[in-house]
């Protein structure tokens, strides 16, 4: 018992912490309620798995939106370079894409899962594919009880059960219940990195349109609370894509927000106005609806024309200076009223979780229940998109595995 560790949750944090603990000579059981490991990992990065980012560790801290300071020890104990070195040592080549995002060269999330599962097996981790019913503190350790009736006595438990996003993959908040029973407090879990539903119905006309090199601002009560630059996507219900997902992490449920999209952030008002003037001079005998092909994506033109309130059949040489300025303002600030976030079941990650004040950041051990450790999304730490959240999982898992 004194040399035994039970890890609950067979995702990336669970597999890695189990392997690290086993590499130290511990007898490690990895409990997973699905029939195979890494089910949620298979859908990350649209099935490609953005494992980490090439950014500096200071940038990792800057991109960690919630409880960033808690992550200093973890990030510096197991860095992005440590992770990519490990993956390549185990036979998985990686590549770096725009924004520093690091993916497997194969573009297959299953390859990342297979490397982690193979490494766990190589280290001697024993998998138990059964639902954990209860975790009980006993003298000198813990008793982990399974639905199958099996019980394991151990010196340490690592909770790596994830959050409540994508519950179909097994993330149903079990770790929160175990943690609370063992004395921990939980910050209310809610959706983060999740698409947004808009009031405006014209988004359905734009469904599937992806925009690159745009900027967005999130406004609350007329005050800017967040801005970003990059890519976004229109959907049948509203908006999604990298900048929108990151923006969602700054929004609380049941509060009102507006997202303002600058379709031409590289051009200030005057430069864009002059650009449109030149286009109009070239197209002076054309109808307004047919004059914007060089400026905007084809799918977006009818929507912008309608919102501009300029008759689509107006000849461009008849458009007034005031109308043109209104068009410039519209392109620089296409405003969408946010109705709500999509449900937490569609979120990439969960914001909230086990209170970091109750966890030792240098070891991931509970300050309340000795021998209890935490790794990954179950902890109240989350970051923007770009591989930062998976690095959080691996870095916290490393510390938990080293200290359990």
Tab-separated table of C-alpha atoms in Angstrom:
chain	number	residue	atom	x	y	z
A	1	UNK	CA	0.000	0.000	0.000
A	2	UNK	CA	2.735	2.507	0.909
A	3	UNK	CA	4.258	2.227	-2.567
A	4	UNK	CA	0.907	2.283	-4.422
A	5	UNK	CA	-0.598	5.215	-6.357
A	6	UNK	CA	-4.064	5.335	-7.937
A	7	UNK	CA	-4.616	7.853	-10.734
A	8	UNK	CA	-8.262	8.612	-11.542
A	9	UNK	CA	-8.862	9.681	-15.138
A	10	UNK	CA	-7.233	8.326	-18.296
A	11	UNK	CA	-6.818	11.571	-20.219
A	12	UNK	CA	-3.457	13.242	-20.979
A	13	UNK	CA	-2.947	14.429	-17.370
A	14	UNK	CA	-3.889	11.007	-15.996
A	15	UNK	CA	-1.772	8.978	-18.405
A	16	UNK	CA	1.260	11.216	-17.967
A	17	UNK	CA	1.111	11.525	-14.165
A	18	UNK	CA	0.668	7.747	-13.902
A	19	UNK	CA	3.719	7.169	-16.120
A	20	UNK	CA	5.875	9.619	-14.176
A	21	UNK	CA	4.886	8.028	-10.845
A	22	UNK	CA	5.584	4.538	-12.244
A	23	UNK	CA	8.980	5.662	-13.565
A	24	UNK	CA	9.884	6.352	-9.921
A	25	UNK	CA	9.223	2.734	-8.983
A	26	UNK	CA	5.673	3.163	-7.700
A	27	UNK	CA	2.976	0.558	-8.286
A	28	UNK	CA	0.467	2.604	-10.275
A	29	UNK	CA	-3.151	1.877	-11.154
A	30	UNK	CA	-4.768	4.115	-13.775
A	31	UNK	CA	-8.569	4.175	-13.437
A	32	UNK	CA	-10.591	5.046	-16.550
A	33	UNK	CA	-14.361	4.661	-16.849
A	34	UNK	CA	-14.321	4.513	-20.670
A	35	UNK	CA	-13.297	1.347	-22.481
A	36	UNK	CA	-10.076	2.995	-23.698
A	37	UNK	CA	-7.715	5.814	-22.707
A	38	UNK	CA	-7.682	9.368	-24.028
A	39	UNK	CA	-11.206	9.579	-25.443
A	40	UNK	CA	-11.422	13.372	-25.128
A	41	UNK	CA	-7.855	13.815	-26.375
A	42	UNK	CA	-8.905	12.299	-29.713
A	43	UNK	CA	-11.176	15.270	-30.495
A	44	UNK	CA	-8.828	18.069	-29.421
A	45	UNK	CA	-7.687	20.480	-32.117
A	46	UNK	CA	-10.402	19.139	-34.426
A	47	UNK	CA	-8.769	15.728	-34.236
A	48	UNK	CA	-5.246	17.089	-34.807
A	49	UNK	CA	-4.307	17.748	-31.146
A	50	UNK	CA	-2.574	21.073	-30.499
A	51	UNK	CA	-0.263	19.600	-27.837
A	52	UNK	CA	1.533	22.780	-26.767
A	53	UNK	CA	2.926	26.084	-28.021
A	54	UNK	CA	6.458	27.281	-28.860
A	55	UNK	CA	6.006	30.424	-26.723
A	56	UNK	CA	8.295	31.317	-23.823
A	57	UNK	CA	7.252	30.247	-20.340
A	58	UNK	CA	6.537	33.904	-19.524
A	59	UNK	CA	4.111	33.940	-22.472
A	60	UNK	CA	2.524	30.773	-21.084
A	61	UNK	CA	1.918	32.636	-17.831
A	62	UNK	CA	0.500	35.616	-19.786
A	63	UNK	CA	-1.843	33.296	-21.721
A	64	UNK	CA	-3.110	31.603	-18.567
A	65	UNK	CA	-6.266	33.553	-17.863
A	66	UNK	CA	-7.227	32.121	-14.467
A	67	UNK	CA	-4.751	31.669	-11.574
A	68	UNK	CA	-1.659	32.168	-13.713
A	69	UNK	CA	0.694	32.612	-10.736
A	70	UNK	CA	-0.224	29.138	-9.498
A	71	UNK	CA	1.392	27.706	-12.650
A	72	UNK	CA	4.944	29.109	-12.258
A	73	UNK	CA	6.437	26.001	-10.608
A	74	UNK	CA	4.627	23.592	-12.920
A	75	UNK	CA	5.508	25.405	-16.166
A	76	UNK	CA	9.181	25.729	-15.246
A	77	UNK	CA	9.411	22.159	-13.881
A	78	UNK	CA	8.104	20.656	-17.116
A	79	UNK	CA	8.305	23.044	-20.069
A	80	UNK	CA	6.997	22.941	-23.625
A	81	UNK	CA	10.497	21.892	-24.736
A	82	UNK	CA	10.475	19.064	-22.189
A	83	UNK	CA	7.149	17.921	-23.621
A	84	UNK	CA	8.192	18.000	-27.295
A	85	UNK	CA	11.504	16.291	-26.419
A	86	UNK	CA	9.554	13.549	-24.636
A	87	UNK	CA	7.147	13.064	-27.560
A	88	UNK	CA	9.961	12.895	-30.123
A	89	UNK	CA	11.966	10.541	-27.905
A	90	UNK	CA	8.937	8.247	-27.883
A	91	UNK	CA	8.707	8.353	-31.675
A	92	UNK	CA	6.217	11.176	-32.345
A	93	UNK	CA	7.495	13.957	-34.607
A	94	UNK	CA	5.933	17.390	-34.105
A	95	UNK	CA	5.652	20.581	-36.174
A	96	UNK	CA	5.065	24.246	-35.367
A	97	UNK	CA	2.330	26.207	-37.116
A	98	UNK	CA	1.112	29.805	-37.111
A	99	UNK	CA	0.842	31.350	-33.674
A	100	UNK	CA	3.415	28.903	-32.291
A	101	UNK	CA	0.875	26.076	-32.155
A	102	UNK	CA	2.570	22.675	-32.014
A	103	UNK	CA	0.898	19.610	-33.571
A	104	UNK	CA	1.979	16.050	-34.355
A	105	UNK	CA	3.439	15.940	-37.894
A	106	UNK	CA	0.858	13.292	-38.736
A	107	UNK	CA	-2.015	15.682	-37.821
A	108	UNK	CA	-3.530	12.798	-35.847
A	109	UNK	CA	-4.577	13.239	-32.217
A	110	UNK	CA	-4.696	9.447	-32.004
A	111	UNK	CA	-0.897	9.375	-32.414
A	112	UNK	CA	-0.485	11.560	-29.300
A	113	UNK	CA	-2.865	9.307	-27.376
A	114	UNK	CA	-1.025	6.183	-28.558
A	115	UNK	CA	2.369	7.536	-27.459
A	116	UNK	CA	1.028	8.393	-23.979
A	117	UNK	CA	-0.743	5.036	-23.611
A	118	UNK	CA	2.325	3.097	-24.842
A	119	UNK	CA	4.609	4.985	-22.479
A	120	UNK	CA	2.305	4.212	-19.544
A	121	UNK	CA	2.378	0.531	-20.468
A	122	UNK	CA	6.179	0.620	-20.847
A	123	UNK	CA	6.479	2.140	-17.367
A	124	UNK	CA	4.337	-0.684	-15.929
A	125	UNK	CA	1.124	1.253	-15.262
A	126	UNK	CA	-1.847	-1.091	-14.759
A	127	UNK	CA	-5.090	0.186	-16.284
A	128	UNK	CA	-8.420	-0.448	-14.551
A	129	UNK	CA	-11.303	0.204	-16.928
A	130	UNK	CA	-14.063	0.724	-14.402
A	131	UNK	CA	-15.993	3.629	-12.873
A	132	UNK	CA	-14.598	4.930	-9.570
A	133	UNK	CA	-17.494	4.992	-7.115
A	134	UNK	CA	-15.765	6.442	-4.066
A	135	UNK	CA	-12.460	7.708	-2.683
A	136	UNK	CA	-12.146	7.375	1.093
A	137	UNK	CA	-9.412	8.643	3.426
A	138	UNK	CA	-8.121	5.869	5.655
A	139	UNK	CA	-5.212	5.611	8.041
A	140	UNK	CA	-1.932	6.156	6.147
A	141	UNK	CA	-3.652	6.498	2.791
A	142	UNK	CA	-6.789	6.044	0.723
A	143	UNK	CA	-9.305	3.423	-0.349
A	144	UNK	CA	-10.490	3.692	-3.944
A	145	UNK	CA	-13.717	1.754	-4.571
A	146	UNK	CA	-14.862	0.791	-8.083
A	147	UNK	CA	-18.343	0.108	-9.407
A	148	UNK	CA	-17.154	-3.388	-10.252
A	149	UNK	CA	-16.667	-4.053	-6.536
A	150	UNK	CA	-12.871	-3.870	-6.740
A	151	UNK	CA	-11.113	-1.860	-4.004
A	152	UNK	CA	-7.521	-0.605	-4.030
A	153	UNK	CA	-5.671	0.637	-0.960
A	154	UNK	CA	-2.969	3.181	-1.731
A	155	UNK	CA	-0.713	5.816	-0.204
A	156	UNK	CA	-1.548	8.463	-2.812
A	157	UNK	CA	-4.383	9.363	-5.172
A	158	UNK	CA	-4.025	11.658	-8.194
A	159	UNK	CA	-7.314	13.150	-9.389
A	160	UNK	CA	-7.041	13.863	-13.128
A	161	UNK	CA	-10.680	13.566	-14.159
A	162	UNK	CA	-10.952	16.753	-16.234
A	163	UNK	CA	-13.882	19.154	-16.051
A	164	UNK	CA	-17.431	18.986	-17.373
A	165	UNK	CA	-16.934	19.888	-21.050
A	166	UNK	CA	-17.766	17.222	-23.651
A	167	UNK	CA	-19.460	14.932	-21.098
A	168	UNK	CA	-19.859	12.254	-23.763
A	169	UNK	CA	-16.118	11.658	-23.453
A	170	UNK	CA	-16.432	10.954	-19.730
A	171	UNK	CA	-15.833	14.456	-18.339
A	172	UNK	CA	-18.825	14.574	-16.016
A	173	UNK	CA	-17.382	16.310	-12.949
A	174	UNK	CA	-16.599	13.173	-10.917
A	175	UNK	CA	-13.353	14.698	-9.661
A	176	UNK	CA	-15.189	17.634	-8.119
A	177	UNK	CA	-17.317	15.264	-6.032
A	178	UNK	CA	-14.307	13.266	-4.815
A	179	UNK	CA	-12.437	16.494	-4.006
A	180	UNK	CA	-15.328	18.028	-2.081
A	181	UNK	CA	-15.783	14.856	-0.057
A	182	UNK	CA	-12.112	15.043	0.901
A	183	UNK	CA	-12.477	18.636	2.135
A	184	UNK	CA	-11.806	20.791	-0.927
A	185	UNK	CA	-13.854	23.730	-2.203
A	186	UNK	CA	-14.794	24.022	-5.890
A	187	UNK	CA	-15.171	27.217	-7.903
A	188	UNK	CA	-18.361	26.824	-9.921
A	189	UNK	CA	-17.467	25.136	-13.251
A	190	UNK	CA	-18.698	26.905	-16.382
A	191	UNK	CA	-18.021	26.919	-20.108
A	192	UNK	CA	-14.779	28.466	-21.335
A	193	UNK	CA	-13.390	28.528	-24.875
A	194	UNK	CA	-16.885	28.035	-26.225
A	195	UNK	CA	-18.736	29.392	-29.307
A	196	UNK	CA	-21.158	32.303	-28.876
A	197	UNK	CA	-24.821	32.651	-29.851
A	198	UNK	CA	-25.791	36.020	-31.361
A	199	UNK	CA	-29.087	37.886	-31.454
A	200	UNK	CA	-28.569	38.801	-35.103
A	201	UNK	CA	-30.188	36.326	-37.477
A	202	UNK	CA	-28.081	37.328	-40.502
A	203	UNK	CA	-25.278	35.095	-39.182
A	204	UNK	CA	-27.130	32.126	-40.687
A	205	UNK	CA	-26.477	33.648	-44.143
A	206	UNK	CA	-22.766	33.674	-43.289
A	207	UNK	CA	-22.623	30.130	-41.936
A	208	UNK	CA	-19.300	28.476	-42.792
A	209	UNK	CA	-17.545	31.750	-43.636
A	210	UNK	CA	-14.079	31.864	-42.083
A	211	UNK	CA	-12.372	35.238	-41.718
A	212	UNK	CA	-8.610	35.652	-41.251
A	213	UNK	CA	-6.702	38.698	-40.007
A	214	UNK	CA	-9.674	40.357	-38.357
A	215	UNK	CA	-9.762	41.903	-34.907
A	216	UNK	CA	-12.512	41.776	-32.321
A	217	UNK	CA	-13.398	43.765	-29.230
A	218	UNK	CA	-15.688	42.528	-26.479
A	219	UNK	CA	-17.780	45.303	-24.972
A	220	UNK	CA	-19.721	45.216	-21.702
A	221	UNK	CA	-21.853	48.204	-20.731
A	222	UNK	CA	-20.038	50.241	-23.376
A	223	UNK	CA	-16.604	49.392	-21.928
A	224	UNK	CA	-14.001	47.294	-23.752
A	225	UNK	CA	-13.027	44.236	-21.697
A	226	UNK	CA	-11.056	42.216	-24.260
A	227	UNK	CA	-9.562	42.470	-27.738
A	228	UNK	CA	-7.837	39.997	-30.022
A	229	UNK	CA	-6.583	39.530	-33.581
A	230	UNK	CA	-6.735	36.407	-35.728
A	231	UNK	CA	-9.323	34.054	-37.186
A	232	UNK	CA	-13.050	33.574	-36.606
A	233	UNK	CA	-15.894	31.567	-38.093
A	234	UNK	CA	-19.610	32.230	-38.620
A	235	UNK	CA	-21.972	29.395	-37.691
A	236	UNK	CA	-25.708	28.731	-37.915
A	237	UNK	CA	-26.152	30.058	-34.367
A	238	UNK	CA	-23.506	32.791	-34.147
A	239	UNK	CA	-19.714	32.913	-34.104
A	240	UNK	CA	-16.775	30.642	-33.289
A	241	UNK	CA	-13.095	30.256	-34.159
A	242	UNK	CA	-9.897	30.987	-32.189
A	243	UNK	CA	-10.446	34.675	-31.316
A	244	UNK	CA	-14.078	34.052	-30.354
A	245	UNK	CA	-13.232	31.058	-28.164
A	246	UNK	CA	-10.604	33.096	-26.310
A	247	UNK	CA	-13.056	35.998	-25.961
A	248	UNK	CA	-15.656	33.679	-24.414
A	249	UNK	CA	-13.381	33.048	-21.440
A	250	UNK	CA	-13.896	36.699	-20.437
A	251	UNK	CA	-17.682	36.430	-20.482
A	252	UNK	CA	-19.861	35.414	-17.580
A	253	UNK	CA	-23.132	33.612	-18.115
A	254	UNK	CA	-26.328	35.703	-17.946
A	255	UNK	CA	-24.568	39.019	-18.619
A	256	UNK	CA	-24.871	41.198	-21.751
A	257	UNK	CA	-21.984	41.624	-24.175
A	258	UNK	CA	-21.362	42.968	-27.675
A	259	UNK	CA	-18.637	41.692	-29.979
A	260	UNK	CA	-17.365	44.305	-32.415
A	261	UNK	CA	-15.573	42.910	-35.484
A	262	UNK	CA	-13.079	45.026	-37.421
A	263	UNK	CA	-13.006	43.422	-40.860
A	264	UNK	CA	-10.012	45.547	-41.952
A	265	UNK	CA	-7.853	46.145	-38.865
A	266	UNK	CA	-4.742	46.948	-40.937
A	267	UNK	CA	-6.476	50.061	-42.382
A	268	UNK	CA	-7.493	53.053	-40.288
A	269	UNK	CA	-10.693	54.953	-41.089
A	270	UNK	CA	-9.080	57.404	-43.545
A	271	UNK	CA	-7.053	54.744	-45.383
A	272	UNK	CA	-10.090	52.476	-45.749
A	273	UNK	CA	-12.225	55.410	-46.922
A	274	UNK	CA	-9.641	56.250	-49.595
A	275	UNK	CA	-9.484	52.583	-50.618
A	276	UNK	CA	-13.273	52.458	-51.069
A	277	UNK	CA	-13.197	55.763	-52.985
A	278	UNK	CA	-10.651	54.299	-55.412
A	279	UNK	CA	-12.756	51.140	-55.829
A	280	UNK	CA	-15.851	53.250	-56.489
A	281	UNK	CA	-14.004	55.331	-59.110
A	282	UNK	CA	-12.930	52.135	-60.870
A	283	UNK	CA	-16.453	50.701	-60.644
A	284	UNK	CA	-18.370	53.994	-61.039
A	285	UNK	CA	-20.988	52.618	-63.423
A	286	UNK	CA	-21.666	49.529	-61.318
A	287	UNK	CA	-24.435	48.956	-58.823
A	288	UNK	CA	-23.329	49.143	-55.170
A	289	UNK	CA	-24.026	45.402	-54.662
A	290	UNK	CA	-21.482	44.598	-57.404
A	291	UNK	CA	-18.741	47.001	-56.292
A	292	UNK	CA	-17.311	45.331	-53.195
A	293	UNK	CA	-15.795	42.145	-54.652
A	294	UNK	CA	-12.218	43.386	-54.192
A	295	UNK	CA	-12.869	44.440	-50.597
A	296	UNK	CA	-14.947	41.722	-48.929
A	297	UNK	CA	-15.573	37.958	-49.174
A	298	UNK	CA	-18.432	37.221	-51.577
A	299	UNK	CA	-20.653	35.704	-48.853
A	300	UNK	CA	-20.305	38.791	-46.679
A	301	UNK	CA	-21.215	41.379	-49.330
A	302	UNK	CA	-25.066	41.013	-49.290
A	303	UNK	CA	-25.080	41.248	-45.479
A	304	UNK	CA	-22.858	44.361	-45.408
A	305	UNK	CA	-24.923	45.986	-48.161
A	306	UNK	CA	-28.133	45.367	-46.227
A	307	UNK	CA	-26.671	46.662	-42.948
A	308	UNK	CA	-25.323	49.772	-44.701
A	309	UNK	CA	-28.915	50.736	-45.636
A	310	UNK	CA	-27.681	51.810	-49.075
A	311	UNK	CA	-29.953	50.624	-51.885
A	312	UNK	CA	-28.054	47.713	-53.502
A	313	UNK	CA	-28.928	49.041	-56.982
A	314	UNK	CA	-27.543	52.529	-56.333
A	315	UNK	CA	-24.778	53.407	-58.800
A	316	UNK	CA	-21.577	53.868	-56.857
A	317	UNK	CA	-20.990	57.335	-58.329
A	318	UNK	CA	-24.261	58.371	-56.628
A	319	UNK	CA	-23.274	57.229	-53.130
A	320	UNK	CA	-22.876	60.224	-50.822
A	321	UNK	CA	-19.889	60.970	-48.621
A	322	UNK	CA	-22.040	60.333	-45.541
A	323	UNK	CA	-23.197	56.954	-46.883
A	324	UNK	CA	-19.604	55.990	-47.663
A	325	UNK	CA	-18.466	56.966	-44.170
A	326	UNK	CA	-21.260	54.886	-42.679
A	327	UNK	CA	-20.018	51.959	-44.783
A	328	UNK	CA	-16.462	52.466	-43.476
A	329	UNK	CA	-17.742	52.527	-39.892
A	330	UNK	CA	-19.695	49.323	-40.523
A	331	UNK	CA	-16.641	47.510	-41.919
A	332	UNK	CA	-14.494	48.751	-39.018
A	333	UNK	CA	-17.123	47.857	-36.450
A	334	UNK	CA	-19.569	45.084	-37.331
A	335	UNK	CA	-21.404	44.717	-34.019
A	336	UNK	CA	-23.010	41.516	-32.803
A	337	UNK	CA	-25.064	41.291	-29.634
A	338	UNK	CA	-24.232	38.113	-27.718
A	339	UNK	CA	-27.300	36.249	-26.566
A	340	UNK	CA	-25.490	33.487	-24.657
A	341	UNK	CA	-22.611	31.054	-24.663
A	342	UNK	CA	-23.140	27.632	-26.151
A	343	UNK	CA	-23.604	24.994	-23.431
A	344	UNK	CA	-20.678	23.750	-21.348
A	345	UNK	CA	-21.030	20.387	-23.100
A	346	UNK	CA	-19.637	22.114	-26.242
A	347	UNK	CA	-16.833	23.989	-24.463
A	348	UNK	CA	-13.219	23.084	-25.196
A	349	UNK	CA	-12.398	23.465	-21.518
A	350	UNK	CA	-14.073	24.100	-18.190
A	351	UNK	CA	-13.350	27.241	-16.198
A	352	UNK	CA	-13.558	26.585	-12.467
A	353	UNK	CA	-12.571	23.585	-10.393
A	354	UNK	CA	-10.575	22.743	-7.279
A	355	UNK	CA	-9.513	25.881	-5.402
A	356	UNK	CA	-5.797	26.499	-6.065
A	357	UNK	CA	-5.322	28.001	-2.582
A	358	UNK	CA	-5.841	24.472	-1.252
A	359	UNK	CA	-3.122	22.932	-3.480
A	360	UNK	CA	0.660	23.199	-3.094
A	361	UNK	CA	1.790	24.669	-6.468
A	362	UNK	CA	5.251	23.085	-6.190
A	363	UNK	CA	3.954	19.506	-5.817
A	364	UNK	CA	0.213	19.549	-6.754
A	365	UNK	CA	-0.491	17.954	-3.357
A	366	UNK	CA	-3.551	18.864	-1.346
A	367	UNK	CA	-2.918	21.171	1.610
A	368	UNK	CA	-5.999	19.640	3.251
A	369	UNK	CA	-5.621	15.900	2.683
A	370	UNK	CA	-1.970	14.685	2.527
A	371	UNK	CA	-1.351	12.113	-0.207
A	372	UNK	CA	-4.055	13.590	-2.454
A	373	UNK	CA	-2.814	15.201	-5.686
A	374	UNK	CA	-4.409	16.974	-8.635
A	375	UNK	CA	-3.522	17.243	-12.330
A	376	UNK	CA	-5.063	18.943	-15.347
A	377	UNK	CA	-8.429	20.540	-15.924
A	378	UNK	CA	-9.933	19.516	-12.577
A	379	UNK	CA	-7.836	22.353	-11.065
A	380	UNK	CA	-9.182	25.933	-11.258
A	381	UNK	CA	-6.697	27.051	-13.932
A	382	UNK	CA	-7.443	27.757	-17.582
A	383	UNK	CA	-5.824	29.494	-20.537
A	384	UNK	CA	-6.495	30.722	-24.061
A	385	UNK	CA	-6.454	28.507	-27.138
A	386	UNK	CA	-3.148	27.635	-28.783
A	387	UNK	CA	-1.896	24.584	-26.881
A	388	UNK	CA	-1.653	26.327	-23.507
A	389	UNK	CA	-4.303	24.218	-21.766
A	390	UNK	CA	-2.729	20.898	-22.738
A	391	UNK	CA	0.626	22.157	-21.493
A	392	UNK	CA	-1.102	22.947	-18.173
A	393	UNK	CA	-2.283	19.326	-18.116
A	394	UNK	CA	1.204	17.912	-18.775
A	395	UNK	CA	3.054	20.292	-16.426
A	396	UNK	CA	0.713	19.712	-13.478
A	397	UNK	CA	0.716	15.965	-14.219
A	398	UNK	CA	4.505	15.919	-14.122
A	399	UNK	CA	4.594	17.486	-10.640
A	400	UNK	CA	1.815	15.221	-9.345
A	401	UNK	CA	3.571	12.142	-10.717
A	402	UNK	CA	6.941	13.197	-9.305
A	403	UNK	CA	5.555	13.800	-5.824
A	404	UNK	CA	2.815	11.179	-5.327
